[in-house]
mmCIF file of C-alpha atoms and ligand atoms in Angstrom:
data_model
loop_
_atom_site.group_PDB
_atom_site.id
_atom_site.type_symbol
_atom_site.label_atom_id
_atom_site.label_comp_id
_atom_site.label_asym_id
_atom_site.label_seq_id
_atom_site.Cartn_x
_atom_site.Cartn_y
_atom_site.Cartn_z
ATOM 1 C CA UNK H 1 0.000 0.000 0.000
ATOM 2 C CA UNK H 2 1.095 3.557 -0.694
ATOM 3 C CA UNK H 3 2.082 5.827 2.149
ATOM 4 C CA UNK H 4 -0.324 8.741 2.094
ATOM 5 C CA UNK H 5 0.338 10.804 5.181
ATOM 6 C CA UNK H 6 3.326 10.943 7.490
ATOM 7 C CA UNK H 7 3.180 12.929 10.717
ATOM 8 C CA UNK H 8 6.643 13.082 12.286
ATOM 9 C CA UNK H 9 7.522 14.565 15.608
ATOM 10 C CA UNK H 10 4.715 17.105 15.479
ATOM 11 C CA UNK H 11 4.430 19.303 18.571
ATOM 12 C CA UNK H 12 2.473 22.431 19.340
ATOM 13 C CA UNK H 13 2.580 25.105 21.994
ATOM 14 C CA UNK H 14 0.088 27.903 22.375
ATOM 15 C CA UNK H 15 0.551 29.465 25.785
ATOM 16 C CA UNK H 16 0.598 25.965 27.144
ATOM 17 C CA UNK H 17 2.072 22.846 25.560
ATOM 18 C CA UNK H 18 -0.814 21.247 23.684
ATOM 19 C CA UNK H 19 0.856 18.535 21.623
ATOM 20 C CA UNK H 20 4.032 16.994 23.019
ATOM 21 C CA UNK H 21 5.212 14.801 20.155
ATOM 22 C CA UNK H 22 2.993 12.880 17.796
ATOM 23 C CA UNK H 23 4.242 10.636 14.998
ATOM 24 C CA UNK H 24 2.232 8.231 12.872
ATOM 25 C CA UNK H 25 1.731 7.327 9.252
ATOM 26 C CA UNK H 26 -1.341 6.479 7.248
ATOM 27 C CA UNK H 27 -1.511 4.340 4.114
ATOM 28 C CA UNK H 28 -3.745 5.352 1.229
ATOM 29 C CA UNK H 29 -7.316 4.198 1.794
ATOM 30 C CA UNK H 30 -7.102 3.750 5.540
ATOM 31 C CA UNK H 31 -9.852 5.003 7.832
ATOM 32 C CA UNK H 32 -8.104 6.258 10.950
ATOM 33 C CA UNK H 33 -10.056 7.242 14.051
ATOM 34 C CA UNK H 34 -8.375 9.604 16.527
ATOM 35 C CA UNK H 35 -9.542 9.303 20.118
ATOM 36 C CA UNK H 36 -8.515 11.188 23.223
ATOM 37 C CA UNK H 37 -9.785 13.044 26.267
ATOM 38 C CA UNK H 38 -11.521 16.386 25.987
ATOM 39 C CA UNK H 39 -9.146 19.210 25.202
ATOM 40 C CA UNK H 40 -6.080 17.005 24.629
ATOM 41 C CA UNK H 41 -5.305 18.589 21.268
ATOM 42 C CA UNK H 42 -7.234 16.534 18.701
ATOM 43 C CA UNK H 43 -8.630 19.504 16.793
ATOM 44 C CA UNK H 44 -5.253 21.228 16.905
ATOM 45 C CA UNK H 45 -3.605 18.126 15.438
ATOM 46 C CA UNK H 46 -6.205 17.923 12.659
ATOM 47 C CA UNK H 47 -5.731 21.618 11.871
ATOM 48 C CA UNK H 48 -1.965 21.135 11.651
ATOM 49 C CA UNK H 49 -2.417 18.149 9.317
ATOM 50 C CA UNK H 50 -4.867 20.196 7.235
ATOM 51 C CA UNK H 51 -2.406 23.067 6.900
ATOM 52 C CA UNK H 52 -4.639 25.533 8.754
ATOM 53 C CA UNK H 53 -2.396 25.810 11.809
ATOM 54 C CA UNK H 54 1.426 25.753 11.841
ATOM 55 C CA UNK H 55 3.150 23.209 14.093
ATOM 56 C CA UNK H 56 5.714 24.393 16.611
ATOM 57 C CA UNK H 57 7.941 21.497 15.563
ATOM 58 C CA UNK H 58 7.879 18.441 13.361
ATOM 59 C CA UNK H 59 6.597 17.876 9.854
ATOM 60 C CA UNK H 60 3.527 16.628 8.035
ATOM 61 C CA UNK H 61 4.069 15.021 4.636
ATOM 62 C CA UNK H 62 1.220 14.358 2.245
ATOM 63 C CA UNK H 63 2.142 12.201 -0.751
ATOM 64 C CA UNK H 64 5.769 12.893 0.006
ATOM 65 C CA UNK H 65 5.329 16.677 -0.013
ATOM 66 C CA UNK H 66 5.441 18.840 3.115
ATOM 67 C CA UNK H 67 2.213 20.484 4.264
ATOM 68 C CA UNK H 68 2.962 24.150 4.890
ATOM 69 C CA UNK H 69 0.383 26.078 6.912
ATOM 70 C CA UNK H 70 -1.555 28.724 5.034
ATOM 71 C CA UNK H 71 -0.262 27.693 1.644
ATOM 72 C CA UNK H 72 -2.863 26.589 -0.853
ATOM 73 C CA UNK H 73 -3.001 22.844 -1.287
ATOM 74 C CA UNK H 74 -5.686 22.527 -3.923
ATOM 75 C CA UNK H 75 -7.723 19.340 -3.769
ATOM 76 C CA UNK H 76 -5.414 17.747 -1.247
ATOM 77 C CA UNK H 77 -7.336 17.992 1.976
ATOM 78 C CA UNK H 78 -11.054 18.177 2.668
ATOM 79 C CA UNK H 79 -12.319 19.198 6.111
ATOM 80 C CA UNK H 80 -15.573 18.460 7.864
ATOM 81 C CA UNK H 81 -16.120 20.268 11.145
ATOM 82 C CA UNK H 82 -18.341 19.562 14.109
ATOM 83 C CA UNK H 83 -20.808 22.198 12.888
ATOM 84 C CA UNK H 84 -21.840 21.964 9.256
ATOM 85 C CA UNK H 85 -20.723 25.552 8.453
ATOM 86 C CA UNK H 86 -23.052 25.761 5.441
ATOM 87 C CA UNK H 87 -24.040 29.249 4.313
ATOM 88 C CA UNK H 88 -27.746 29.607 5.149
ATOM 89 C CA UNK H 89 -28.512 31.983 2.269
ATOM 90 C CA UNK H 90 -27.285 29.497 -0.321
ATOM 91 C CA UNK H 91 -28.923 26.282 -1.468
ATOM 92 C CA UNK H 92 -27.126 23.009 -0.850
ATOM 93 C CA UNK H 93 -26.015 23.002 -4.492
ATOM 94 C CA UNK H 94 -24.681 26.543 -4.222
ATOM 95 C CA UNK H 95 -22.879 25.712 -0.995
ATOM 96 C CA UNK H 96 -21.066 22.793 -2.593
ATOM 97 C CA UNK H 97 -20.429 24.606 -5.890
ATOM 98 C CA UNK H 98 -18.887 27.530 -4.010
ATOM 99 C CA UNK H 99 -15.823 25.554 -2.922
ATOM 100 C CA UNK H 100 -15.153 24.577 -6.548
ATOM 101 C CA UNK H 101 -14.856 28.205 -7.650
ATOM 102 C CA UNK H 102 -11.219 28.657 -6.550
ATOM 103 C CA UNK H 103 -10.353 25.540 -8.559
ATOM 104 C CA UNK H 104 -11.242 27.480 -11.690
ATOM 105 C CA UNK H 105 -14.013 25.182 -12.916
ATOM 106 C CA UNK H 106 -16.635 26.804 -15.167
ATOM 107 C CA UNK H 107 -20.077 27.391 -13.600
ATOM 108 C CA UNK H 108 -21.758 24.532 -15.468
ATOM 109 C CA UNK H 109 -19.137 22.033 -14.330
ATOM 110 C CA UNK H 110 -19.321 23.247 -10.746
ATOM 111 C CA UNK H 111 -23.035 22.621 -10.819
ATOM 112 C CA UNK H 112 -22.697 19.128 -12.272
ATOM 113 C CA UNK H 113 -20.024 18.246 -9.740
ATOM 114 C CA UNK H 114 -22.048 19.649 -6.821
ATOM 115 C CA UNK H 115 -25.065 17.576 -7.847
ATOM 116 C CA UNK H 116 -22.918 14.501 -8.236
ATOM 117 C CA UNK H 117 -21.536 14.722 -4.692
ATOM 118 C CA UNK H 118 -24.905 15.629 -3.212
ATOM 119 C CA UNK H 119 -26.038 12.374 -4.823
ATOM 120 C CA UNK H 120 -23.126 10.472 -3.298
ATOM 121 C CA UNK H 121 -24.210 11.525 0.204
ATOM 122 C CA UNK H 122 -27.852 10.686 -0.471
ATOM 123 C CA UNK H 123 -29.199 14.203 -1.048
ATOM 124 C CA UNK H 124 -30.515 13.759 -4.580
ATOM 125 C CA UNK H 125 -33.687 15.821 -4.897
ATOM 126 C CA UNK H 126 -32.616 18.289 -2.218
ATOM 127 C CA UNK H 127 -30.143 20.271 -4.334
ATOM 128 C CA UNK H 128 -32.325 23.398 -4.309
ATOM 129 C CA UNK H 129 -33.095 23.304 -0.586
ATOM 130 C CA UNK H 130 -31.680 25.864 1.803
ATOM 131 C CA UNK H 131 -29.826 24.461 4.849
ATOM 132 C CA UNK H 132 -32.531 25.774 7.175
ATOM 133 C CA UNK H 133 -35.130 23.615 5.393
ATOM 134 C CA UNK H 134 -33.429 20.241 5.910
ATOM 135 C CA UNK H 135 -32.635 18.172 9.001
ATOM 136 C CA UNK H 136 -29.377 18.322 10.970
ATOM 137 C CA UNK H 137 -28.290 14.984 9.515
ATOM 138 C CA UNK H 138 -28.948 16.256 6.006
ATOM 139 C CA UNK H 139 -26.959 19.431 6.675
ATOM 140 C CA UNK H 140 -24.055 17.318 7.887
ATOM 141 C CA UNK H 141 -24.324 15.275 4.660
ATOM 142 C CA UNK H 142 -24.208 18.548 2.758
ATOM 143 C CA UNK H 143 -20.993 19.446 4.580
ATOM 144 C CA UNK H 144 -19.535 16.047 3.681
ATOM 145 C CA UNK H 145 -20.551 16.527 0.033
ATOM 146 C CA UNK H 146 -18.805 19.895 0.071
ATOM 147 C CA UNK H 147 -15.611 18.341 1.438
ATOM 148 C CA UNK H 148 -15.741 15.471 -1.099
ATOM 149 C CA UNK H 149 -16.452 17.771 -4.051
ATOM 150 C CA UNK H 150 -12.911 19.099 -4.154
ATOM 151 C CA UNK H 151 -11.859 15.451 -4.557
ATOM 152 C CA UNK H 152 -9.364 15.631 -1.719
ATOM 153 C CA UNK H 153 -6.652 13.051 -1.210
ATOM 154 C CA UNK H 154 -7.398 13.064 2.474
ATOM 155 C CA UNK H 155 -10.622 13.790 4.291
ATOM 156 C CA UNK H 156 -10.239 15.215 7.800
ATOM 157 C CA UNK H 157 -13.362 14.950 9.934
ATOM 158 C CA UNK H 158 -13.552 16.576 13.368
ATOM 159 C CA UNK H 159 -16.371 15.023 15.374
ATOM 160 C CA UNK H 160 -18.713 15.481 12.441
ATOM 161 C CA UNK H 161 -21.641 13.689 14.077
ATOM 162 C CA UNK H 162 -21.357 15.089 17.592
ATOM 163 C CA UNK H 163 -24.464 17.239 17.174
ATOM 164 C CA UNK H 164 -26.636 14.405 15.859
ATOM 165 C CA UNK H 165 -29.051 12.219 17.792
ATOM 166 C CA UNK H 166 -28.164 8.550 18.244
ATOM 167 C CA UNK H 167 -30.274 7.350 15.337
ATOM 168 C CA UNK H 168 -28.992 9.884 12.822
ATOM 169 C CA UNK H 169 -25.521 9.210 14.050
ATOM 170 C CA UNK H 170 -25.826 5.517 13.234
ATOM 171 C CA UNK H 171 -27.179 6.329 9.793
ATOM 172 C CA UNK H 172 -24.312 8.733 9.133
ATOM 173 C CA UNK H 173 -21.721 6.222 10.344
ATOM 174 C CA UNK H 174 -23.010 3.748 7.773
ATOM 175 C CA UNK H 175 -23.041 6.445 5.105
ATOM 176 C CA UNK H 176 -19.474 7.488 5.780
ATOM 177 C CA UNK H 177 -18.338 3.858 5.674
ATOM 178 C CA UNK H 178 -20.123 3.445 2.345
ATOM 179 C CA UNK H 179 -18.644 6.658 0.908
ATOM 180 C CA UNK H 180 -15.219 5.575 2.121
ATOM 181 C CA UNK H 181 -15.590 2.194 0.427
ATOM 182 C CA UNK H 182 -16.929 3.689 -2.799
ATOM 183 C CA UNK H 183 -14.494 6.582 -3.141
ATOM 184 C CA UNK H 184 -11.385 4.931 -1.684
ATOM 185 C CA UNK H 185 -10.476 8.143 0.154
ATOM 186 C CA UNK H 186 -8.111 8.230 3.087
ATOM 187 C CA UNK H 187 -9.995 9.419 6.169
ATOM 188 C CA UNK H 188 -8.843 10.832 9.502
ATOM 189 C CA UNK H 189 -11.806 11.015 11.840
ATOM 190 C CA UNK H 190 -11.825 12.524 15.335
ATOM 191 C CA UNK H 191 -14.448 11.217 17.710
ATOM 192 C CA UNK H 192 -15.191 11.114 21.424
ATOM 193 C CA UNK H 193 -17.066 7.881 20.999
ATOM 194 C CA UNK H 194 -15.097 4.683 21.366
ATOM 195 C CA UNK H 195 -18.032 2.694 19.995
ATOM 196 C CA UNK H 196 -18.094 4.903 16.935
ATOM 197 C CA UNK H 197 -14.347 4.521 16.389
ATOM 198 C CA UNK H 198 -14.480 0.742 16.742
ATOM 199 C CA UNK H 199 -17.473 0.592 14.392
ATOM 200 C CA UNK H 200 -16.035 2.638 11.543
ATOM 201 C CA UNK H 201 -12.232 2.825 11.795
ATOM 202 C CA UNK H 202 -9.680 0.490 10.224
ATOM 203 C CA UNK H 203 -7.077 1.962 12.592
ATOM 204 C CA UNK H 204 -7.516 3.552 16.014
ATOM 205 C CA UNK H 205 -5.150 6.066 17.543
ATOM 206 C CA UNK H 206 -5.640 6.932 21.206
ATOM 207 C CA UNK H 207 -4.020 10.165 22.320
ATOM 208 C CA UNK H 208 -2.890 10.813 25.870
ATOM 209 C CA UNK H 209 -3.859 13.647 28.172
ATOM 210 C CA UNK H 210 -2.501 17.058 27.168
ATOM 211 C CA UNK H 211 0.179 17.605 26.006
ATOM 212 C CA UNK H 212 -0.794 14.852 23.612
ATOM 213 C CA UNK H 213 1.349 11.858 22.778
ATOM 214 C CA UNK H 214 0.194 8.644 21.200
ATOM 215 C CA UNK H 215 -1.025 6.411 23.964
ATOM 216 C CA UNK H 216 -1.915 3.472 21.752
ATOM 217 C CA UNK H 217 -2.231 2.721 18.043
ATOM 218 C CA UNK H 218 -4.374 -0.261 17.157
ATOM 219 C CA UNK H 219 -5.189 -1.982 13.900
ATOM 220 C CA UNK H 220 -8.913 -2.653 14.073
ATOM 221 C CA UNK H 221 -8.878 -5.928 12.186
ATOM 222 C CA UNK H 222 -11.204 -7.951 14.380
ATOM 223 C CA UNK H 223 -8.366 -9.807 16.093
ATOM 224 C CA UNK H 224 -9.540 -8.502 19.450
ATOM 225 C CA UNK H 225 -13.207 -9.153 20.123
ATOM 226 C CA UNK H 226 -15.275 -5.962 19.799
ATOM 227 C CA UNK H 227 -16.595 -5.881 23.350
ATOM 228 C CA UNK H 228 -13.140 -6.367 24.831
ATOM 229 C CA UNK H 229 -11.616 -3.738 22.557
ATOM 230 C CA UNK H 230 -14.271 -1.212 23.640
ATOM 231 C CA UNK H 231 -13.659 -2.045 27.321
ATOM 232 C CA UNK H 232 -9.879 -1.725 26.948
ATOM 233 C CA UNK H 233 -10.144 1.599 25.158
ATOM 234 C CA UNK H 234 -12.679 2.830 27.719
ATOM 235 C CA UNK H 235 -10.294 2.049 30.556
ATOM 236 C CA UNK H 236 -7.470 3.786 28.698
ATOM 237 C CA UNK H 237 -9.395 6.964 28.000
ATOM 238 C CA UNK H 238 -10.616 7.159 31.607
ATOM 239 C CA UNK H 239 -7.011 7.008 32.789
ATOM 240 C CA UNK H 240 -6.065 9.810 30.434
ATOM 241 C CA UNK H 241 -9.087 11.904 31.446
ATOM 242 C CA UNK H 242 -8.076 11.566 35.082
ATOM 243 C CA UNK H 243 -4.469 12.366 34.269
ATOM 244 C CA UNK H 244 -5.572 15.475 32.435
ATOM 245 C CA UNK H 245 -7.883 16.624 35.204
ATOM 246 C CA UNK H 246 -5.041 16.084 37.659
ATOM 247 C CA UNK H 247 -2.769 18.137 35.401
ATOM 248 C CA UNK H 248 -5.369 20.890 34.987
ATOM 249 C CA UNK H 249 -5.757 21.194 38.775
ATOM 250 C CA UNK H 250 -2.002 21.299 39.414
HETATM 251 N N1 LIG P 301 -5.822 29.157 18.854
HETATM 252 C C1 LIG P 301 -5.550 28.793 20.113
HETATM 253 N N2 LIG P 301 -4.922 29.618 20.970
HETATM 254 C C2 LIG P 301 -4.617 29.241 22.236
HETATM 255 N N3 LIG P 301 -4.912 28.030 22.750
HETATM 256 C C3 LIG P 301 -5.555 27.154 21.948
HETATM 257 C C4 LIG P 301 -5.896 27.485 20.592
HETATM 258 N N4 LIG P 301 -6.511 26.415 20.052
HETATM 259 C C5 LIG P 301 -6.551 25.471 21.002
HETATM 260 N N5 LIG P 301 -5.979 25.898 22.133
HETATM 261 C C6 LIG P 301 -5.810 25.132 23.372
HETATM 262 O O1 LIG P 301 -5.264 23.887 23.035
HETATM 263 C C7 LIG P 301 -5.823 22.849 23.835
HETATM 264 C C8 LIG P 301 -6.341 21.736 22.959
HETATM 265 O O2 LIG P 301 -7.426 22.203 22.186
HETATM 266 P P1 LIG P 301 -8.096 21.322 21.064
HETATM 267 O O3 LIG P 301 -9.281 22.057 20.579
HETATM 268 O O4 LIG P 301 -7.087 20.924 20.069
HETATM 269 O O5 LIG P 301 -8.527 20.030 21.896
HETATM 270 P P2 LIG P 301 -9.533 18.859 21.500
HETATM 271 O O6 LIG P 301 -8.866 17.593 21.870
HETATM 272 O O7 LIG P 301 -9.982 19.020 20.100
HETATM 273 O O8 LIG P 301 -10.733 19.147 22.494
HETATM 274 P P3 LIG P 301 -12.276 18.665 22.374
HETATM 275 O O9 LIG P 301 -12.266 17.240 22.767
HETATM 276 O O10 LIG P 301 -12.979 19.515 23.374
HETATM 277 O O11 LIG P 301 -12.724 18.925 20.982
HETATM 278 C C9 LIG P 301 -6.879 23.511 24.709
HETATM 279 O O12 LIG P 301 -6.336 23.717 25.962
HETATM 280 C C10 LIG P 301 -7.148 24.820 24.008
HETATM 281 O O13 LIG P 301 -7.505 25.818 24.923
HETATM 282 MG MG1 LIG P 302 -11.859 19.317 19.245
#
């Protein structure tokens, strides 16, 4: 398999040290779930990988090329945030087509491509709807369509289903698995939910309390029985949560 993403020795300080040192690599087509206690630096790590935030140290390589913060990396990385961040005054089609504008595609092609990806996420027939007129789950699908439309090499998803109810969440988990299978994209997915990670990820990375290190990296290949894996990861995250609370009090 081809090496897609290499994170080496990445660290980050704001006023406080947020990421100590994190190194891992991802092969093309893997579905990696990042887990870790609240506030340990997951979003920061994703933003560094996405080239939105500079690292204090270390490097991120995508397809053998360094990711430099704030430089344009057309089509390389798609981001899905916790909130859908759709523009309410634009239809779903217009929202998706908007991100294709900087790529220099003519209007007609942007429209065709937007409709295609809205179809991929199961929103055929809703192209002309405004975000306020569809459900939360459908808005989140719209945000995923927007991220896919630029045909990114890597899709970074930061707790994309956190705002959804349990039922919609399950539906979206299945959808993302299906999209992943059908498009072959490499996905990095942050979640608080161990069950979610074990359900959808091919690889699981558990981060430690802040400043984040890798606590455990697991290939989710069914070798460990699902219930036991969930219990083990639960115990691990509770330890890290306690460690972090201890650190925050000190
Ligand atoms: N731009 C910033 N300036 C200063 N501090 C920041 C900035 N962004 C994040 N931090 C700090 O970095 C730490 C980690 O934040 P981050 O959002 O990466 O954590 P997280 O693991 O995503 O948390 P959550 O589980 O709540 O989503 C926090 O203490 C936060 O206050
Ligand atoms: Mg976060």
